[in-house]
Coordinates of C-alpha atoms in Angstrom, one line a residue:
Chain A
X1 CA 24.9 25.3 -19.4
X2 CA 24.6 25.0 -15.6
X3 CA 26.7 22.2 -14.1
X4 CA 27.0 20.5 -10.7
X5 CA 30.0 18.7 -9.2
X6 CA 29.9 15.3 -7.6
X7 CA 31.2 17.0 -4.5
X8 CA 28.2 19.4 -4.3
X9 CA 25.7 16.5 -4.7
X10 CA 27.7 14.5 -2.1
X11 CA 27.5 17.3 0.4
X12 CA 23.8 17.7 0.0
X13 CA 23.2 13.9 0.3
X14 CA 25.6 13.5 3.2
X15 CA 27.8 11.0 1.4
X16 CA 31.3 11.1 -0.3
X17 CA 31.9 12.4 -3.8
X18 CA 33.4 9.0 -4.7
X19 CA 30.0 7.3 -3.9
X20 CA 28.2 9.8 -6.1
X21 CA 30.5 9.1 -9.0
X22 CA 30.3 5.4 -8.5
X23 CA 26.5 5.3 -8.3
X24 CA 26.2 7.5 -11.4
X25 CA 28.6 5.2 -13.3
X26 CA 26.4 2.2 -12.5
X27 CA 23.6 4.1 -14.2
X28 CA 25.9 5.0 -17.1
X29 CA 25.9 8.7 -16.2
X30 CA 29.4 10.2 -16.6
X31 CA 30.4 13.8 -15.9
X32 CA 33.2 15.7 -17.6
X33 CA 36.6 15.9 -15.8
X34 CA 36.7 19.2 -14.0
X35 CA 33.5 20.1 -15.7
X36 CA 31.1 18.2 -13.5
X37 CA 27.6 17.1 -14.7
X38 CA 25.3 19.2 -16.8
X39 CA 22.2 19.8 -14.7
X40 CA 19.4 19.6 -17.4
X41 CA 20.9 16.4 -18.8
X42 CA 21.4 14.9 -15.4
X43 CA 17.8 15.7 -14.4
X44 CA 16.4 14.2 -17.6
X45 CA 18.5 11.0 -17.2
X46 CA 17.5 10.5 -13.6
X47 CA 13.8 11.3 -14.4
X48 CA 13.8 8.7 -17.1
X49 CA 15.3 6.1 -14.8
X50 CA 12.7 6.9 -12.1
X51 CA 9.9 6.7 -14.7
X52 CA 8.9 10.3 -14.5
X53 CA 6.7 11.7 -17.2
X54 CA 5.5 15.2 -18.0
X55 CA 2.0 14.3 -17.0
X56 CA 0.9 14.8 -13.4
X57 CA 0.2 11.7 -11.3
X58 CA -3.3 11.9 -10.0
X59 CA -4.2 11.0 -6.4
X60 CA -7.3 11.3 -4.2
X61 CA -7.6 12.1 -0.5
X62 CA -10.0 10.4 1.8
X63 CA -10.9 12.4 5.0
X64 CA -11.2 16.2 4.5
X65 CA -10.7 17.3 8.1
X66 CA -8.0 19.8 9.0
X67 CA -5.1 17.7 7.8
X68 CA -6.9 16.6 4.7
X69 CA -7.9 20.2 3.9
X70 CA -4.3 21.4 4.5
X71 CA -3.0 18.9 2.0
X72 CA -5.7 19.8 -0.6
X73 CA -4.6 23.5 -0.3
X74 CA -0.9 22.7 -0.4
X75 CA 0.5 23.9 -3.7
X76 CA 3.9 22.2 -3.6
X77 CA 2.8 18.9 -5.0
X78 CA 2.6 19.9 -8.6
X79 CA 6.3 20.7 -8.8
X80 CA 6.8 17.1 -7.9
X81 CA 4.4 15.9 -10.6
X82 CA 1.5 15.1 -8.2
X83 CA -2.1 16.4 -8.4
X84 CA -4.9 15.8 -5.9
X85 CA -8.0 15.4 -8.2
X86 CA -10.7 14.7 -5.6
X87 CA -11.5 14.5 -1.9
X88 CA -14.0 12.3 0.0
X89 CA -15.6 12.8 3.4
X90 CA -18.4 11.3 5.4
X91 CA -19.7 14.7 6.5
X92 CA -22.4 16.4 4.3
X93 CA -21.3 19.9 5.5
X94 CA -17.9 19.0 4.1
X95 CA -18.9 17.4 0.8
X96 CA -21.7 20.0 0.1
X97 CA -19.2 22.8 0.6
X98 CA -18.1 24.0 -2.8
X99 CA -15.2 26.2 -1.7
X100 CA -12.6 23.4 -1.7
X101 CA -9.8 23.6 -4.2
X102 CA -10.8 20.2 -5.6
X103 CA -14.3 18.5 -5.7
X104 CA -15.2 16.7 -2.5
X105 CA -17.6 13.7 -2.7
X106 CA -19.4 11.5 -0.1
X107 CA -17.6 8.2 0.7
X108 CA -20.2 6.1 -1.1
X109 CA -18.9 7.5 -4.4
X110 CA -15.3 6.3 -3.9
X111 CA -15.8 3.2 -6.1
X112 CA -17.4 5.0 -9.0
X113 CA -14.9 7.9 -9.1
X114 CA -11.7 5.8 -8.5
X115 CA -12.8 3.4 -11.3
X116 CA -13.9 6.3 -13.6
X117 CA -10.7 8.3 -13.2
X118 CA -8.3 5.4 -13.1
X119 CA -6.6 6.9 -10.1
X120 CA -4.3 4.4 -8.3
X121 CA -3.0 6.3 -5.2
X122 CA -4.9 7.6 -2.2
X123 CA -4.0 9.6 0.9
X124 CA -5.9 8.5 4.0
X125 CA -6.5 11.2 6.7
X126 CA -9.6 9.8 8.5
X127 CA -9.9 9.1 12.2
X128 CA -8.5 5.8 13.6
X129 CA -11.9 4.2 13.8
X130 CA -12.6 4.6 10.1
X131 CA -9.2 3.8 8.6
X132 CA -9.4 0.0 8.2
X133 CA -12.8 0.3 6.6
X134 CA -11.7 3.0 4.2
X135 CA -8.5 1.0 3.3
X136 CA -10.7 -2.0 2.3
X137 CA -13.0 0.2 0.2
X138 CA -10.1 1.8 -1.6
X139 CA -8.5 -1.6 -2.4
X140 CA -11.9 -2.8 -3.7
X141 CA -12.1 0.2 -6.0
X142 CA -8.7 -0.5 -7.5
X143 CA -6.3 1.7 -5.4
X144 CA -2.9 0.1 -5.2
X145 CA -0.9 2.8 -3.3
X146 CA -1.8 4.4 0.0
X147 CA -0.2 7.1 2.1
X148 CA -1.8 6.7 5.6
X149 CA -1.8 9.5 8.1
X150 CA -4.3 7.8 10.5
X151 CA -2.6 6.5 13.7
X152 CA -3.6 2.9 12.9
X153 CA -0.8 1.3 10.9
X154 CA -2.0 -0.2 7.6
X155 CA 0.0 -3.0 6.1
X156 CA 1.3 -3.6 2.6
X157 CA -0.2 -6.8 1.1
X158 CA -0.6 -8.8 -2.0
X159 CA -4.2 -9.1 -3.2
X160 CA -5.7 -12.4 -4.2
X161 CA -5.3 -11.4 -7.8
X162 CA -1.5 -10.9 -7.2
X163 CA -1.6 -7.1 -7.2
X164 CA 0.9 -5.6 -4.7
X165 CA -0.5 -3.0 -2.4
X166 CA 2.1 -0.3 -1.5
X167 CA 1.4 1.4 1.9
X168 CA 3.4 4.1 3.6
X169 CA 2.4 5.1 7.1
X170 CA 3.1 8.5 8.6
X171 CA 2.4 8.5 12.3
X172 CA 3.1 12.0 13.6
X173 CA 2.7 11.2 17.3
X174 CA 5.1 8.2 16.9
X175 CA 7.7 10.4 15.1
X176 CA 7.6 12.7 18.1
X177 CA 7.8 9.8 20.6
X178 CA 10.9 8.5 18.7
X179 CA 12.5 11.9 18.9
X180 CA 12.0 12.0 22.7
X181 CA 13.3 8.4 22.9
X182 CA 16.5 9.2 20.9
X183 CA 17.1 12.3 23.0
X184 CA 16.9 10.1 26.1
X185 CA 19.2 7.4 24.8
X186 CA 21.7 9.0 22.4
X187 CA 23.3 6.5 20.0
X188 CA 26.8 8.0 20.6
Chain B
X1 CA -6.9 -8.9 34.6
X2 CA -6.7 -8.5 30.8
X3 CA -4.0 -10.5 29.1
X4 CA -2.5 -10.6 25.7
X5 CA -0.6 -13.5 24.0
X6 CA 2.7 -13.3 22.2
X7 CA 0.8 -14.5 19.1
X8 CA -1.5 -11.5 19.3
X9 CA 1.3 -9.0 19.6
X10 CA 3.3 -10.9 16.9
X11 CA 0.3 -10.7 14.4
X12 CA 0.0 -6.9 15.0
X13 CA 3.7 -6.3 14.6
X14 CA 4.0 -8.6 11.6
X15 CA 6.7 -10.8 13.2
X16 CA 6.6 -14.3 14.7
X17 CA 5.5 -15.1 18.3
X18 CA 8.9 -16.6 19.0
X19 CA 10.5 -13.2 18.2
X20 CA 8.1 -11.5 20.6
X21 CA 8.9 -13.9 23.4
X22 CA 12.7 -13.7 22.7
X23 CA 12.7 -9.9 22.7
X24 CA 10.6 -9.7 25.9
X25 CA 13.0 -12.2 27.6
X26 CA 15.9 -9.9 26.8
X27 CA 14.0 -7.2 28.7
X28 CA 13.3 -9.6 31.5
X29 CA 9.6 -9.6 30.7
X30 CA 8.1 -13.1 31.0
X31 CA 4.5 -14.2 30.4
X32 CA 2.8 -17.1 32.1
X33 CA 2.5 -20.3 30.2
X34 CA -0.9 -20.4 28.5
X35 CA -1.8 -17.2 30.4
X36 CA 0.1 -14.7 28.2
X37 CA 1.1 -11.3 29.5
X38 CA -0.9 -9.1 31.8
X39 CA -1.6 -6.0 29.9
X40 CA -1.3 -3.3 32.6
X41 CA 1.9 -4.8 33.9
X42 CA 3.3 -5.1 30.4
X43 CA 2.5 -1.5 29.5
X44 CA 4.1 -0.3 32.7
X45 CA 7.2 -2.3 32.2
X46 CA 7.6 -1.1 28.6
X47 CA 6.8 2.5 29.6
X48 CA 9.5 2.4 32.2
X49 CA 12.0 1.0 29.7
X50 CA 11.1 3.7 27.2
X51 CA 11.4 6.4 29.8
X52 CA 7.7 7.4 29.9
X53 CA 6.5 9.4 32.7
X54 CA 3.1 10.6 33.8
X55 CA 3.8 14.1 32.8
X56 CA 3.2 15.4 29.3
X57 CA 6.2 16.1 27.1
X58 CA 6.0 19.7 26.0
X59 CA 6.7 20.8 22.4
X60 CA 6.3 23.9 20.2
X61 CA 5.3 24.4 16.6
X62 CA 6.9 26.9 14.3
X63 CA 4.8 27.9 11.3
X64 CA 1.0 28.1 11.9
X65 CA -0.2 27.8 8.4
X66 CA -2.8 25.1 7.4
X67 CA -0.6 22.2 8.5
X68 CA 0.6 23.9 11.6
X69 CA -3.0 24.8 12.6
X70 CA -4.2 21.3 11.9
X71 CA -1.5 19.9 14.3
X72 CA -2.4 22.5 16.9
X73 CA -6.0 21.3 16.8
X74 CA -5.2 17.6 16.7
X75 CA -6.3 16.1 20.0
X76 CA -4.6 12.7 19.6
X77 CA -1.2 13.8 20.9
X78 CA -2.1 13.8 24.6
X79 CA -2.9 10.1 24.7
X80 CA 0.7 9.7 23.6
X81 CA 2.0 12.0 26.4
X82 CA 2.7 15.0 24.1
X83 CA 1.4 18.5 24.5
X84 CA 1.9 21.5 22.1
X85 CA 2.3 24.4 24.4
X86 CA 2.9 27.3 21.9
X87 CA 3.0 28.2 18.3
X88 CA 5.1 30.7 16.4
X89 CA 4.4 32.5 13.1
X90 CA 5.8 35.4 11.2
X91 CA 2.4 36.8 10.2
X92 CA 0.8 39.3 12.6
X93 CA -2.7 38.3 11.6
X94 CA -1.8 34.8 12.8
X95 CA -0.1 35.7 16.1
X96 CA -2.6 38.4 16.9
X97 CA -5.5 36.0 16.4
X98 CA -6.5 34.7 19.9
X99 CA -8.7 31.9 18.8
X100 CA -6.0 29.3 18.5
X101 CA -6.0 26.3 20.9
X102 CA -2.6 27.4 22.2
X103 CA -0.9 30.8 22.4
X104 CA 0.8 31.8 19.2
X105 CA 3.8 34.3 19.3
X106 CA 5.9 36.2 16.7
X107 CA 9.1 34.5 15.7
X108 CA 11.3 37.0 17.6
X109 CA 10.0 35.5 20.8
X110 CA 11.3 31.9 20.1
X111 CA 14.4 32.4 22.2
X112 CA 12.7 33.8 25.2
X113 CA 9.8 31.3 25.3
X114 CA 11.9 28.2 24.6
X115 CA 14.4 29.1 27.3
X116 CA 11.6 30.1 29.8
X117 CA 9.6 27.0 29.3
X118 CA 12.6 24.6 28.9
X119 CA 10.9 23.0 26.0
X120 CA 13.3 20.8 23.9
X121 CA 11.3 19.6 20.9
X122 CA 9.9 21.6 18.0
X123 CA 7.8 20.8 14.9
X124 CA 8.8 22.9 11.9
X125 CA 5.9 23.6 9.4
X126 CA 7.3 26.7 7.7
X127 CA 7.7 27.2 3.9
X128 CA 11.0 25.9 2.4
X129 CA 12.6 29.3 2.2
X130 CA 12.4 29.8 6.0
X131 CA 13.2 26.4 7.3
X132 CA 17.0 26.6 7.5
X133 CA 16.9 29.9 9.3
X134 CA 14.2 28.7 11.7
X135 CA 16.2 25.5 12.4
X136 CA 19.3 27.7 13.4
X137 CA 17.1 29.9 15.7
X138 CA 15.6 26.9 17.4
X139 CA 19.0 25.3 18.0
X140 CA 20.3 28.6 19.4
X141 CA 17.4 28.7 21.8
X142 CA 18.2 25.2 23.1
X143 CA 15.9 23.0 21.1
X144 CA 17.5 19.5 20.6
X145 CA 14.8 17.6 18.8
X146 CA 13.0 18.6 15.6
X147 CA 10.2 17.1 13.5
X148 CA 10.5 18.8 10.1
X149 CA 7.6 19.0 7.7
X150 CA 9.2 21.5 5.3
X151 CA 10.4 20.0 2.0
X152 CA 14.0 21.0 2.7
X153 CA 15.7 18.1 4.5
X154 CA 17.3 19.2 7.8
X155 CA 20.2 17.1 9.1
X156 CA 20.9 15.7 12.5
X157 CA 24.1 17.1 13.9
X158 CA 26.3 17.5 17.0
X159 CA 26.6 21.0 18.3
X160 CA 30.0 22.5 19.3
X161 CA 29.1 21.9 22.9
X162 CA 28.6 18.2 22.2
X163 CA 24.8 18.2 22.3
X164 CA 23.2 15.8 19.8
X165 CA 20.5 17.3 17.7
X166 CA 17.8 14.8 16.7
X167 CA 16.0 15.5 13.4
X168 CA 13.2 13.6 11.8
X169 CA 12.1 14.8 8.3
X170 CA 8.6 14.1 7.0
X171 CA 8.4 15.0 3.3
X172 CA 4.9 14.2 2.1
X173 CA 5.6 14.8 -1.6
X174 CA 8.6 12.5 -1.4
X175 CA 6.5 9.8 0.3
X176 CA 4.0 10.0 -2.6
X177 CA 6.8 9.9 -5.1
X178 CA 8.2 6.8 -3.4
X179 CA 4.8 5.1 -3.6
X180 CA 4.6 5.7 -7.3
X181 CA 8.1 4.5 -7.7
X182 CA 7.4 1.3 -5.8
X183 CA 4.3 0.7 -7.9
X184 CA 6.3 1.0 -11.1
X185 CA 9.1 -1.3 -9.9
X186 CA 7.6 -3.8 -7.5
X187 CA 10.2 -5.6 -5.4
X188 CA 8.7 -9.1 -6.0

């Protein structure tokens, strides 16, 4: 049985081994003295705590330009339990093209397909000008989690019916600007 | 002259108008009572504080697969003062292809081109297996800021000569997992 030591996990996470042992003990996970943690057992325990299941989590992607297409073709999501089941685009040359790895539909079918498939999470990769409108359409269709790549920041919110809308924004230009800023003003 | 009120900025940033006024006053930026802040003046003052210049900040991109290509073609960086000046890839069919929007070179020219162009920031969009090696090569060539899209987390560090290496990691699968996690365990 493969094992891992608190020290190994600590090095990878950039914390101390004592922190790893303490955090695991809070979760009722205990290793064996000098034997470390058994990896399959550890992964199953953590998976259960995080709510992982064997079935893939379905998501959709709205905006099938270069970034959207790159994500549709990326085959690293499935090992993390995530599967893109459909794309949406405003451009007929995109949604009439049948060579995509997943079906791509026109925007006016968002409501029907989201409701029909019970998908809850969407990636937004549309241009700035369209992102606020797309966000509203997705919420109306029942999407409650959004990963937004458009440069317009979308905000988490609570819908009138009490549903929490989770939003993560990834702004690539802003990440680069922050890197330049940190290089100019080192924290040390 | 176009003006903006603390209230407008506060709404956009999701804070209170009092916070905006207080933060600006720390930076010696004062608006006019009932007149708000003059936008061109405000942008220039903030730009100066952030170290912005008129010249574009040059960056390179290592890994010209689908994501790398999408970033090379993205034309929103220049408005944020950022310009991709070159790409690098291990695949001859990629670096011998002359249709890219910027020149693409083989990996063994990283050192020469980084040193020759004095570029300091790189985007890494290579597969997991290559990212640690590419990171080391970039640091050896003089890169001090990295935006990493590979799923292997790279760590900020201080080089032996005391140079701080700034690293931002963007892990798309992890962002999606976190969204699912937050949907399962709402904070409210």
